[in-house]
Coordinates of C-alpha atoms and ligand atoms in Angstrom, one line a residue:
M1 CA -15.3 -22.5 -9.0
I2 CA -15.7 -19.5 -6.7
R3 CA -17.3 -20.1 -3.3
I4 CA -19.3 -17.0 -2.7
F5 CA -21.9 -16.1 -0.1
P6 CA -22.9 -19.6 1.1
T7 CA -26.5 -19.7 2.3
R8 CA -25.6 -22.2 5.0
R9 CA -26.3 -20.7 8.4
R10 CA -23.5 -20.6 11.0
H11 CA -24.2 -22.6 14.1
C12 CA -23.1 -20.9 17.3
A13 CA -21.2 -22.7 19.9
L14 CA -21.3 -21.7 23.6
L15 CA -18.5 -19.3 24.2
V16 CA -15.7 -19.2 26.7
L17 CA -15.0 -15.7 27.9
C18 CA -11.7 -14.3 26.6
A19 CA -9.2 -12.7 28.8
C20 CA -9.8 -9.0 29.2
F21 CA -7.0 -6.7 28.0
E22 CA -6.3 -3.3 29.3
L23 CA -6.3 -0.5 26.7
A24 CA -3.1 1.5 26.4
G25 CA -4.2 5.0 25.8
A26 CA -6.1 4.4 22.6
K27 CA -9.4 6.1 21.8
D28 CA -12.1 6.0 19.1
V29 CA -11.3 8.2 16.1
P30 CA -13.3 9.5 13.2
L31 CA -13.0 7.7 9.9
P32 CA -10.9 9.5 7.3
Q33 CA -13.1 11.2 4.7
P34 CA -13.7 9.1 1.6
L35 CA -11.9 10.3 -1.5
K36 CA -13.6 11.5 -4.7
A37 CA -11.2 9.4 -6.7
S38 CA -12.6 6.4 -4.9
H39 CA -16.1 6.9 -6.3
V40 CA -16.1 3.6 -8.2
P41 CA -19.4 1.9 -8.8
A42 CA -20.1 -1.2 -6.8
I43 CA -19.5 -4.5 -8.6
T44 CA -22.5 -6.8 -9.2
R45 CA -22.3 -10.5 -8.6
E46 CA -22.7 -11.1 -12.3
A47 CA -19.8 -8.8 -13.2
L48 CA -17.6 -10.4 -10.6
D49 CA -18.4 -13.9 -11.9
Q50 CA -17.5 -12.8 -15.5
A51 CA -14.2 -11.0 -14.6
R52 CA -11.2 -12.5 -16.5
P53 CA -7.5 -11.5 -16.4
V54 CA -5.4 -10.4 -19.3
V55 CA -3.3 -13.3 -20.4
A56 CA 0.2 -13.3 -21.9
K57 CA 2.7 -16.1 -22.7
H58 CA 6.0 -14.5 -21.6
A59 CA 5.8 -11.4 -19.5
M60 CA 3.3 -9.1 -17.8
V61 CA 3.2 -5.6 -16.3
V62 CA 0.2 -4.3 -14.3
S63 CA 0.0 -0.8 -12.9
A64 CA -2.6 1.8 -12.0
Q65 CA -1.8 3.9 -15.1
H66 CA -1.8 2.5 -18.7
Y67 CA 1.1 4.7 -20.0
A68 CA 3.3 3.4 -17.1
T69 CA 2.3 -0.2 -17.9
M70 CA 3.3 0.3 -21.5
A71 CA 6.6 1.9 -20.5
G72 CA 7.3 -1.4 -18.6
V73 CA 6.3 -3.5 -21.5
E74 CA 8.4 -1.4 -23.9
I75 CA 11.5 -2.0 -21.7
L76 CA 10.8 -5.7 -21.5
R77 CA 10.6 -5.8 -25.3
Q78 CA 13.9 -4.0 -25.5
G79 CA 15.5 -6.9 -23.7
G80 CA 15.2 -5.6 -20.1
N81 CA 14.3 -7.9 -17.2
A82 CA 11.6 -7.5 -14.6
I83 CA 13.9 -5.1 -12.6
D84 CA 14.5 -2.9 -15.6
A85 CA 10.8 -2.8 -16.3
A86 CA 9.9 -2.1 -12.7
V87 CA 12.3 0.9 -12.6
A88 CA 10.8 2.1 -15.9
V89 CA 7.3 1.9 -14.5
G90 CA 8.4 3.6 -11.3
Y91 CA 9.8 6.6 -13.2
A92 CA 6.8 6.6 -15.6
E93 CA 4.2 6.6 -12.8
A94 CA 6.0 9.6 -11.3
V95 CA 4.8 11.4 -14.5
V96 CA 1.5 9.9 -15.4
H97 CA 0.2 9.0 -12.0
P98 CA 1.3 12.0 -10.0
C99 CA -1.0 11.5 -7.1
C100 CA 1.0 8.5 -6.0
G101 CA 3.8 7.6 -8.4
N102 CA 6.7 9.7 -7.5
I103 CA 10.3 10.8 -7.2
G104 CA 9.4 12.9 -4.2
G105 CA 8.5 10.0 -1.9
G106 CA 9.6 6.5 -1.1
G107 CA 8.7 2.8 -1.0
F108 CA 9.5 -0.8 -1.1
M109 CA 10.5 -3.4 -3.7
T110 CA 10.0 -7.1 -3.2
I111 CA 12.0 -9.3 -5.7
H112 CA 12.0 -13.0 -6.5
R113 CA 14.8 -13.8 -8.8
N114 CA 14.6 -16.9 -11.0
D115 CA 17.6 -18.4 -9.2
G116 CA 15.3 -18.6 -6.1
E117 CA 16.6 -15.7 -4.2
N118 CA 14.1 -13.4 -2.5
L119 CA 15.1 -9.8 -1.8
F120 CA 13.6 -6.7 -0.4
L121 CA 14.7 -3.1 -1.0
N122 CA 13.8 -0.5 1.6
F123 CA 13.7 3.1 0.1
R124 CA 11.4 4.6 2.6
E125 CA 11.8 8.3 3.4
K126 CA 13.8 9.3 6.5
A127 CA 13.1 12.0 9.0
P128 CA 15.4 15.0 8.7
A129 CA 18.2 15.5 11.2
K130 CA 16.3 18.4 12.9
A131 CA 13.1 16.3 13.4
T132 CA 11.9 15.9 17.0
P133 CA 9.3 13.7 18.7
D134 CA 7.1 16.7 19.5
M135 CA 7.4 18.6 16.2
F136 CA 3.7 18.1 15.5
L137 CA 2.5 19.2 18.9
D138 CA 1.6 22.7 20.2
A139 CA 2.7 24.2 23.4
H140 CA 0.0 22.3 25.3
G141 CA 1.1 19.0 23.9
E142 CA -1.8 18.7 21.5
V143 CA -1.4 17.6 17.8
V144 CA -1.5 20.6 15.5
P145 CA -4.0 19.7 12.8
N146 CA -2.5 19.3 9.3
R147 CA 1.1 20.2 10.3
S148 CA 2.3 16.7 9.4
T149 CA 0.3 16.6 6.2
D150 CA 0.1 20.0 4.6
S151 CA 3.4 21.7 5.5
Y152 CA 7.1 21.3 4.7
L153 CA 7.5 19.8 8.2
G154 CA 5.6 16.8 6.9
V155 CA 8.2 16.1 4.2
G156 CA 10.6 13.2 4.8
V157 CA 13.8 12.9 2.8
P158 CA 12.7 11.1 -0.4
G159 CA 14.0 7.7 -1.2
T160 CA 12.5 6.7 -4.6
V161 CA 15.3 7.9 -6.9
M162 CA 18.0 6.1 -4.9
G163 CA 15.8 3.1 -4.5
L164 CA 15.0 2.7 -8.2
N165 CA 18.6 3.4 -9.2
T166 CA 20.0 1.0 -6.6
A167 CA 17.8 -1.9 -7.8
L168 CA 18.7 -1.2 -11.4
A169 CA 22.4 -1.0 -10.8
K170 CA 22.4 -4.3 -8.9
Y171 CA 19.9 -6.5 -10.8
G172 CA 19.0 -4.7 -14.0
K173 CA 20.4 -5.3 -17.4
L174 CA 19.9 -1.9 -19.1
P175 CA 21.4 1.5 -18.4
L176 CA 19.4 4.1 -16.5
K177 CA 19.2 6.4 -19.5
Q178 CA 17.3 3.7 -21.4
V179 CA 14.8 2.8 -18.6
I180 CA 14.1 6.4 -17.7
A181 CA 13.6 7.5 -21.3
P182 CA 9.8 6.6 -21.5
A183 CA 9.2 8.8 -18.4
I184 CA 11.2 11.7 -19.8
K185 CA 9.2 11.5 -23.1
L186 CA 5.8 11.4 -21.2
A187 CA 6.8 14.4 -19.2
R188 CA 8.3 16.4 -22.1
D189 CA 5.7 15.7 -24.7
G190 CA 2.8 15.2 -22.3
Y191 CA 0.2 12.5 -22.0
L192 CA -3.5 12.4 -22.7
L193 CA -5.9 12.2 -19.7
Q194 CA -8.5 9.5 -19.4
Q195 CA -11.5 10.0 -17.1
G196 CA -9.8 7.8 -14.5
D197 CA -6.8 10.2 -14.4
V198 CA -9.2 13.2 -14.2
N199 CA -11.1 11.7 -11.3
I200 CA -7.9 11.6 -9.3
L201 CA -6.8 15.1 -10.2
N202 CA -10.2 16.4 -9.3
D203 CA -9.6 15.5 -5.7
S204 CA -7.0 18.2 -5.3
V205 CA -7.9 21.1 -7.7
G206 CA -8.4 23.4 -4.8
D207 CA -5.0 22.6 -3.5
F208 CA -3.4 23.0 -6.9
A209 CA -4.9 26.5 -7.2
R210 CA -3.2 27.6 -3.9
H211 CA 0.3 27.2 -5.3
P212 CA 1.1 29.0 -8.6
N213 CA 3.9 26.6 -9.6
V214 CA 1.5 23.7 -9.1
A215 CA -1.4 25.4 -10.8
A216 CA 0.8 26.1 -13.8
I217 CA 1.1 22.3 -14.4
F218 CA -2.0 20.6 -13.0
L219 CA -4.6 23.2 -13.9
N220 CA -5.4 24.1 -17.5
H221 CA -5.2 27.9 -17.5
G222 CA -6.7 27.9 -14.0
K223 CA -9.4 25.3 -14.8
P224 CA -9.5 21.6 -14.0
F225 CA -8.4 19.3 -16.7
V226 CA -10.9 17.2 -18.5
A227 CA -10.5 13.8 -20.2
G228 CA -8.8 14.0 -23.6
E229 CA -6.6 17.0 -22.6
R230 CA -2.8 16.8 -22.5
V231 CA -0.7 17.3 -19.4
V232 CA 2.8 18.5 -20.2
Q233 CA 5.5 18.6 -17.4
K234 CA 8.6 20.4 -18.7
N235 CA 10.0 20.9 -15.2
L236 CA 9.6 17.3 -14.3
S237 CA 11.2 16.3 -17.6
H238 CA 14.2 18.5 -16.8
S239 CA 14.5 16.9 -13.3
L240 CA 14.3 13.4 -14.8
E241 CA 16.9 14.4 -17.5
Q242 CA 19.3 15.5 -14.7
I243 CA 18.8 12.1 -13.0
A244 CA 19.3 10.2 -16.3
V245 CA 22.7 11.9 -16.7
G246 CA 23.9 12.3 -13.1
G247 CA 22.2 9.3 -11.4
S248 CA 21.2 9.6 -7.8
D249 CA 23.8 12.3 -7.1
A250 CA 21.8 14.6 -9.3
F251 CA 18.9 14.3 -6.9
Y252 CA 20.7 14.0 -3.6
K253 CA 23.7 16.2 -4.1
G254 CA 22.8 18.5 -7.0
A255 CA 20.4 21.2 -8.1
I256 CA 17.3 19.2 -7.2
A257 CA 18.3 18.8 -3.5
R258 CA 19.2 22.5 -3.4
A259 CA 15.8 23.5 -4.8
V260 CA 13.9 21.3 -2.3
V261 CA 15.9 22.6 0.7
A262 CA 15.5 26.2 -0.5
A263 CA 11.7 25.8 -0.7
S264 CA 11.6 24.0 2.6
E265 CA 13.6 26.8 4.3
A266 CA 11.3 29.5 2.8
N267 CA 8.2 27.7 4.0
G268 CA 9.1 26.8 7.6
G269 CA 10.5 23.4 6.9
I270 CA 13.6 21.7 8.4
L271 CA 15.1 19.8 5.4
A272 CA 18.9 20.4 5.0
L273 CA 21.3 19.6 2.2
Q274 CA 23.0 17.2 4.6
D275 CA 19.8 15.2 5.0
F276 CA 19.9 14.5 1.2
A277 CA 23.6 13.7 1.2
D278 CA 23.1 11.3 4.2
Y279 CA 20.1 9.5 2.7
T280 CA 20.6 5.7 2.2
V281 CA 18.5 2.8 1.0
Q282 CA 18.7 -0.6 2.6
W283 CA 18.5 -4.3 1.4
E284 CA 16.6 -6.2 4.0
T285 CA 15.5 -9.8 4.5
P286 CA 11.9 -10.2 3.5
I287 CA 9.3 -11.4 5.9
Q288 CA 8.4 -15.0 5.1
C289 CA 5.5 -17.2 6.3
T290 CA 3.4 -20.1 4.9
Y291 CA -0.3 -20.1 4.2
H292 CA -2.0 -23.3 3.0
D293 CA 1.2 -24.7 1.4
H294 CA 2.2 -21.4 -0.2
T295 CA 5.1 -19.3 0.8
I296 CA 4.4 -15.6 1.3
I297 CA 7.4 -13.2 0.8
S298 CA 6.6 -9.7 1.9
A299 CA 7.6 -6.4 3.5
P300 CA 9.6 -6.4 6.8
P301 CA 9.9 -3.3 9.1
P302 CA 10.0 -0.3 8.6
S303 CA 6.8 -1.7 6.9
S304 CA 4.3 -3.3 9.2
G305 CA 2.8 -4.9 6.1
G306 CA 4.4 -8.3 5.8
T307 CA 4.5 -8.9 9.6
T308 CA 0.8 -8.0 10.1
L309 CA -0.3 -9.8 7.0
C310 CA 1.5 -12.9 8.1
E311 CA 0.2 -12.6 11.7
I312 CA -3.4 -12.4 10.4
A313 CA -2.7 -15.3 8.0
Q314 CA -1.3 -17.5 10.8
I315 CA -4.3 -16.8 13.0
I316 CA -6.9 -17.7 10.4
Q317 CA -5.0 -20.6 8.8
P318 CA -6.8 -23.4 10.7
Y319 CA -10.3 -22.0 10.0
P320 CA -12.1 -23.5 7.0
F321 CA -12.4 -20.3 5.0
A322 CA -12.7 -22.3 1.8
E323 CA -15.7 -24.2 3.2
W324 CA -17.3 -21.1 4.7
G325 CA -17.0 -19.1 1.5
Y326 CA -16.4 -15.5 0.5
G327 CA -18.6 -13.0 2.4
S328 CA -19.9 -15.6 4.8
V329 CA -20.6 -14.6 8.4
E330 CA -18.0 -16.9 9.7
A331 CA -15.2 -15.8 7.3
V332 CA -15.9 -12.1 8.0
H333 CA -16.1 -12.6 11.7
Y334 CA -12.8 -14.6 12.1
F335 CA -11.0 -12.3 9.6
A336 CA -12.1 -9.2 11.4
E337 CA -11.1 -10.6 14.8
A338 CA -7.7 -11.8 13.6
E339 CA -7.1 -8.3 12.1
R340 CA -8.2 -6.5 15.3
R341 CA -5.6 -8.5 17.3
A342 CA -2.8 -8.3 14.7
F343 CA -3.3 -4.5 14.2
A344 CA -3.1 -4.0 18.0
D345 CA 0.3 -5.7 17.8
R346 CA 1.3 -3.7 14.8
N347 CA 0.5 -0.4 16.4
T348 CA 2.2 -1.3 19.6
Y349 CA 5.4 -3.1 18.6
L350 CA 6.5 -2.2 15.1
G351 CA 8.8 0.7 14.0
D352 CA 12.0 1.4 12.1
P353 CA 14.4 -1.6 12.9
A354 CA 17.3 0.8 12.8
F355 CA 15.9 2.4 16.0
V356 CA 13.7 -0.1 17.8
K357 CA 13.6 -3.8 18.3
N358 CA 10.7 -5.4 16.4
P359 CA 9.6 -8.7 18.0
I360 CA 9.0 -10.4 14.7
E361 CA 9.7 -13.9 15.8
E362 CA 7.3 -13.7 18.7
L363 CA 4.6 -12.0 16.7
L364 CA 4.8 -14.7 13.9
S365 CA 5.2 -17.7 16.2
S366 CA 2.6 -20.4 16.1
A367 CA 2.3 -20.1 19.9
H368 CA 1.3 -16.4 19.6
A369 CA -1.3 -17.2 16.8
E370 CA -2.7 -20.0 19.0
K371 CA -2.9 -17.6 22.0
L372 CA -4.8 -15.0 20.0
R373 CA -7.1 -17.6 18.4
A374 CA -8.1 -18.7 21.9
T375 CA -9.4 -15.2 22.7
I376 CA -11.7 -15.1 19.7
L377 CA -15.3 -15.6 20.6
P378 CA -17.2 -17.8 18.1
D379 CA -20.4 -15.7 18.1
K380 CA -19.4 -12.3 19.2
A381 CA -17.2 -9.4 18.2
T382 CA -14.6 -8.5 20.8
P383 CA -14.6 -4.8 21.5
S384 CA -11.3 -3.2 20.6
A385 CA -11.2 -1.6 24.0
Q386 CA -10.6 -5.2 25.4
I387 CA -7.5 -5.7 23.1
T388 CA -4.0 -4.4 23.6
G389 CA -0.6 -5.4 22.3
H390 CA -0.4 -9.1 23.2
L391 CA 3.3 -9.5 24.2
G392 CA 3.0 -7.5 27.3
A393 CA 2.9 -3.7 28.0
T394 CA 5.2 -1.2 26.1
E395 CA 1.6 1.4 21.1
G396 CA -6.8 6.6 1.5
D397 CA -5.7 5.4 -1.2
H398 CA -2.8 7.6 -1.7
T399 CA -0.1 5.1 -2.7
T400 CA 0.4 2.9 -5.7
H401 CA 1.3 -0.7 -6.3
Y402 CA 2.5 -2.4 -9.5
S403 CA 3.7 -5.8 -10.5
V404 CA 6.1 -7.1 -13.2
V405 CA 7.0 -10.7 -14.3
D406 CA 9.5 -11.2 -17.1
K407 CA 10.0 -14.1 -19.5
D408 CA 12.7 -15.7 -17.3
G409 CA 10.5 -15.9 -14.2
N410 CA 11.9 -12.9 -12.3
A411 CA 9.1 -11.2 -10.4
V412 CA 9.0 -7.7 -8.9
A413 CA 6.3 -6.2 -6.7
V414 CA 6.7 -2.5 -5.9
T415 CA 4.6 -0.2 -3.7
Y416 CA 5.7 3.4 -3.3
T417 CA 4.0 6.6 -2.1
I418 CA 4.0 10.2 -1.3
N419 CA 1.5 9.4 1.4
F420 CA -1.6 11.6 0.8
L421 CA -2.9 12.0 -2.8
F422 CA -0.2 14.4 -4.3
G423 CA 1.6 14.3 -0.9
T424 CA 1.8 17.8 0.6
R425 CA 0.3 19.1 -2.7
Q426 CA 3.3 21.3 -3.0
I427 CA 6.2 21.3 -5.5
A428 CA 9.6 22.9 -4.6
G429 CA 10.4 25.7 -7.1
D430 CA 10.7 24.4 -10.6
T431 CA 11.6 20.7 -9.7
G432 CA 8.2 19.6 -11.2
F433 CA 7.4 16.8 -8.6
F434 CA 5.2 16.6 -5.6
L435 CA 6.8 16.3 -2.2
N436 CA 5.6 13.6 0.3
D437 CA 4.0 14.1 3.6
E438 CA 5.3 10.9 4.9
M439 CA 6.1 12.3 8.4
D440 CA 2.3 11.8 9.1
D441 CA 3.0 8.1 9.2
F442 CA 5.0 8.6 12.4
T443 CA 3.1 8.7 15.8
S444 CA 2.6 12.5 16.4
K445 CA 1.3 11.6 19.9
P446 CA 0.9 8.1 21.3
G447 CA -2.7 7.1 21.5
V448 CA -3.9 9.8 19.1
A449 CA -4.8 8.8 15.5
N450 CA -2.9 9.9 12.5
A451 CA -4.6 10.9 9.2
A452 CA -5.1 7.2 8.4
G453 CA -7.0 6.7 11.7
L454 CA -4.1 4.6 13.1
V455 CA -3.6 4.8 16.8
Q456 CA 0.1 4.1 17.2
G457 CA 2.6 4.0 20.0
K458 CA 6.0 5.2 21.1
V459 CA 8.1 2.9 19.0
N460 CA 7.0 4.8 16.0
Q461 CA 7.7 8.3 17.4
V462 CA 9.7 10.8 15.3
E463 CA 13.4 10.7 15.6
P464 CA 16.1 12.2 13.3
G465 CA 17.0 9.8 10.5
K466 CA 14.2 7.4 11.4
R467 CA 11.8 6.0 8.8
P468 CA 8.1 6.2 9.6
L469 CA 6.2 2.9 10.0
S470 CA 4.5 2.0 6.8
S471 CA 1.7 -0.4 5.8
M472 CA 3.0 -0.9 2.3
T473 CA 3.0 -4.6 1.5
P474 CA 4.5 -5.6 -1.9
T475 CA 4.1 -9.3 -1.7
I476 CA 5.1 -12.3 -3.8
V477 CA 3.4 -15.7 -3.1
L478 CA 5.4 -18.7 -4.1
R479 CA 3.9 -22.1 -4.9
D480 CA 6.5 -24.9 -4.9
G481 CA 9.2 -22.3 -4.7
K482 CA 8.1 -20.5 -7.9
P483 CA 6.3 -17.2 -8.2
F484 CA 2.5 -17.7 -8.2
L485 CA 0.9 -14.4 -7.2
L486 CA 2.2 -10.8 -7.1
T487 CA 0.0 -8.6 -5.0
G488 CA -0.1 -5.3 -3.1
S489 CA -2.1 -2.1 -2.9
P490 CA -2.4 1.5 -1.9
G491 CA -4.7 2.5 1.0
D492 CA -2.7 3.1 4.3
A493 CA -3.5 0.4 6.8
T494 CA -6.2 -1.1 4.4
I495 CA -3.2 -2.2 2.2
I496 CA -2.6 -5.1 4.5
S497 CA -6.3 -6.3 4.3
T498 CA -6.5 -5.8 0.5
T499 CA -3.3 -7.7 -0.1
L500 CA -4.2 -10.7 2.2
Q501 CA -7.8 -10.8 0.8
S502 CA -6.5 -11.1 -2.7
I503 CA -4.4 -14.1 -1.5
I504 CA -7.4 -15.7 0.3
N505 CA -9.6 -15.0 -2.7
V506 CA -7.3 -17.0 -4.9
I507 CA -6.1 -19.7 -2.5
D508 CA -9.2 -20.3 -0.4
Y509 CA -12.1 -19.3 -2.7
G510 CA -10.7 -20.4 -6.0
M511 CA -11.2 -17.0 -7.7
N512 CA -9.2 -16.1 -10.8
V513 CA -6.9 -13.2 -10.3
Q514 CA -9.2 -10.6 -11.8
Q515 CA -12.1 -11.7 -9.6
A516 CA -9.7 -11.7 -6.6
V517 CA -8.8 -8.0 -7.1
N518 CA -12.3 -6.9 -8.2
A519 CA -14.1 -8.6 -5.2
P520 CA -15.4 -6.2 -2.6
R521 CA -13.2 -5.9 0.5
M522 CA -13.3 -5.4 4.2
H523 CA -10.9 -4.0 6.9
Q524 CA -10.6 -3.9 10.7
Q525 CA -7.5 -2.0 12.1
W526 CA -8.2 -2.2 15.9
Y527 CA -9.2 1.4 16.1
P528 CA -11.7 2.7 15.2
D529 CA -13.8 -0.2 16.6
E530 CA -15.6 -0.8 13.3
V531 CA -15.3 -2.8 10.2
W532 CA -15.0 -1.0 6.9
I533 CA -16.7 -2.7 4.0
E534 CA -17.2 -2.0 0.3
D535 CA -20.6 -2.3 -1.2
G536 CA -21.3 -6.0 -2.1
M537 CA -19.1 -7.5 0.5
L538 CA -22.0 -8.6 2.6
T539 CA -25.6 -9.7 1.8
P540 CA -28.2 -7.8 3.9
Q541 CA -28.8 -11.1 5.8
A542 CA -25.1 -11.6 6.7
R543 CA -24.7 -8.0 7.7
R544 CA -27.7 -8.3 10.1
Q545 CA -26.2 -11.4 11.6
L546 CA -22.9 -9.8 12.1
E547 CA -24.4 -6.6 13.6
A548 CA -26.3 -8.9 16.1
M549 CA -22.8 -10.2 17.1
G550 CA -21.7 -6.7 17.9
Y551 CA -20.1 -5.5 14.7
K552 CA -20.5 -1.9 13.5
F553 CA -20.0 -1.4 9.8
T554 CA -18.9 1.6 7.8
M555 CA -19.2 1.7 4.1
I556 CA -16.2 2.7 2.1
H557 CA -16.6 3.6 -1.6
A558 CA -13.4 1.9 -2.8
M559 CA -10.7 0.2 -0.8
G560 CA -7.2 -0.2 -2.3
A561 CA -6.2 -1.0 -5.8
D562 CA -4.4 -4.3 -6.3
E563 CA -2.4 -4.4 -9.6
A564 CA -1.8 -8.2 -9.5
I565 CA -0.2 -10.9 -11.6
L566 CA -0.8 -14.7 -11.2
I567 CA 1.4 -17.2 -12.9
D568 CA -0.4 -20.4 -13.9
P569 CA 1.7 -23.2 -12.3
K570 CA 0.8 -25.6 -15.1
T571 CA 1.1 -23.5 -18.2
G572 CA 3.4 -20.7 -16.9
R573 CA 1.1 -18.2 -18.6
R574 CA 1.0 -14.8 -17.0
E575 CA -2.4 -13.5 -15.9
G576 CA -2.6 -9.8 -15.2
A577 CA -5.4 -8.0 -13.4
N578 CA -5.8 -4.2 -13.2
D579 CA -8.0 -3.4 -10.3
R580 CA -11.4 -2.1 -11.4
R581 CA -10.9 0.7 -8.9
R582 CA -8.2 2.3 -11.1
P583 CA -10.0 2.6 -14.5
A584 CA -6.9 4.3 -16.0
G585 CA -4.8 1.3 -15.1
L586 CA -3.8 -1.5 -17.4
A587 CA -2.5 -5.1 -17.4
A588 CA -0.4 -5.8 -20.6
G589 CA 2.2 -8.3 -21.7
Y590 CA 3.4 -10.3 -24.6
Ligands
LIG601 N1 2.0 6.2 3.5 C1 1.2 5.0 3.7 C2 2.1 3.9 4.2 O1 3.3 3.9 4.0 O2 1.5 3.0 4.8

């Protein structure tokens, strides 16, 4: 039974004043503009109650685009395992979900193998060798608007192709030519648009029109595409065919790299052929923590995702969320306060581990969680200006997540991105794929918000070869050592909130996985000092109570898109949930 909106009133205890913390250079920032693609109708209580997952006996794929899901299912049916299918979905999404799926960006893959091994592959973009900490500042030291998002200076060296191919070579069963074939076919022959696809394309038609080589693909004779029309991507199919034959070298050492570098040089960028030749991916040890007898396996730095998710989980664990219920004043208050503190730590202490030391052990220690809990006032919001990194002084929905479980119990959760919707909204020459603007995830200037509204610190400043701090959080939750829930999301810093709320919705509130991903969400990221909520998260009465405690709420049309799978521990059946916020997405299995 779901425990939603209890009518029980909170009783307020007398508070003990928390320690006051000094703010390290942060300031309030405007909320990023909501996206047109996010205009998803609010869910009613009745619709949430009735939501049910797609069920399959053996295997399941869930992604934000139905053709990509079916590419994964096709590969599973051909004898591939979850890694083969995840690579097939990754390449297919680069074709049919071009806002976010990509070969021009990067991401992370969390794997649980059926022999019990947990793995994490880091294929995040790297800064080019000519990158400098002040490359996004003007002569007066001020951030130049849009330089890190709309220009070739915003492009990091892409990691997706090497990431997918590395995972396949190590743990897949099928050859690259076979798993990339559905993507090539979708690009060459085209795919039919659903309204959900069109909504996303509509966000950027103005940008498409600015670049003739982009307009030739993503506008229909100069006009926006409508549902039912076909998008054909011959150039992308040619790039994918080169990768199918030449593997990663075709991308990093061949004509594709040359085309990207030429376009970069022609447009004021700093990418060099050597940056592509030097690019590497990295196997890392995943972040691990426990939450109510479940083991959470998630993303380590250069993602902040797993660390921040686990830090929030550790802070809230002793509170009776199950008793309080979803959307209750108490649960919202303690979740927001835990987030505020964990995000202050995130923005202060985390960066690429190849360049900076990440104090993971301290941040995830029970002593640290205890210390932070002691600063939470029972009946009052703590102003963000009173919070700073807690270890001592030192700092849109543009991504996509998918999940795969195979018949043998291998589980793969992938989140990858080109940052903004359609990245820089630019395609190099005739390569056919959008380039990322991941350099915006670095700190352009400490204390000044990036496009995601994140106020970050020096540890995440630009350096040559460094990977920008991410919030991507592909996560696998284990119960009794076996995969139980695969979760993750797009949405910049809100990714962490979305992912953890899906976990809480299942574990604490007893929701099925479809309800868990459909339920309205909330997010607090330290700065701005407000809580973002989706319609339906709070009753008017709960909202009034929380506002009286000092909370300021900002409505968000749609937060994240969790493409999740739950494996029933008793029956082993796979339950897939496509997030209602991605109507073109699909859960399918066999
Ligand atoms: N580009 C969004 C993230 O990596 O967090």
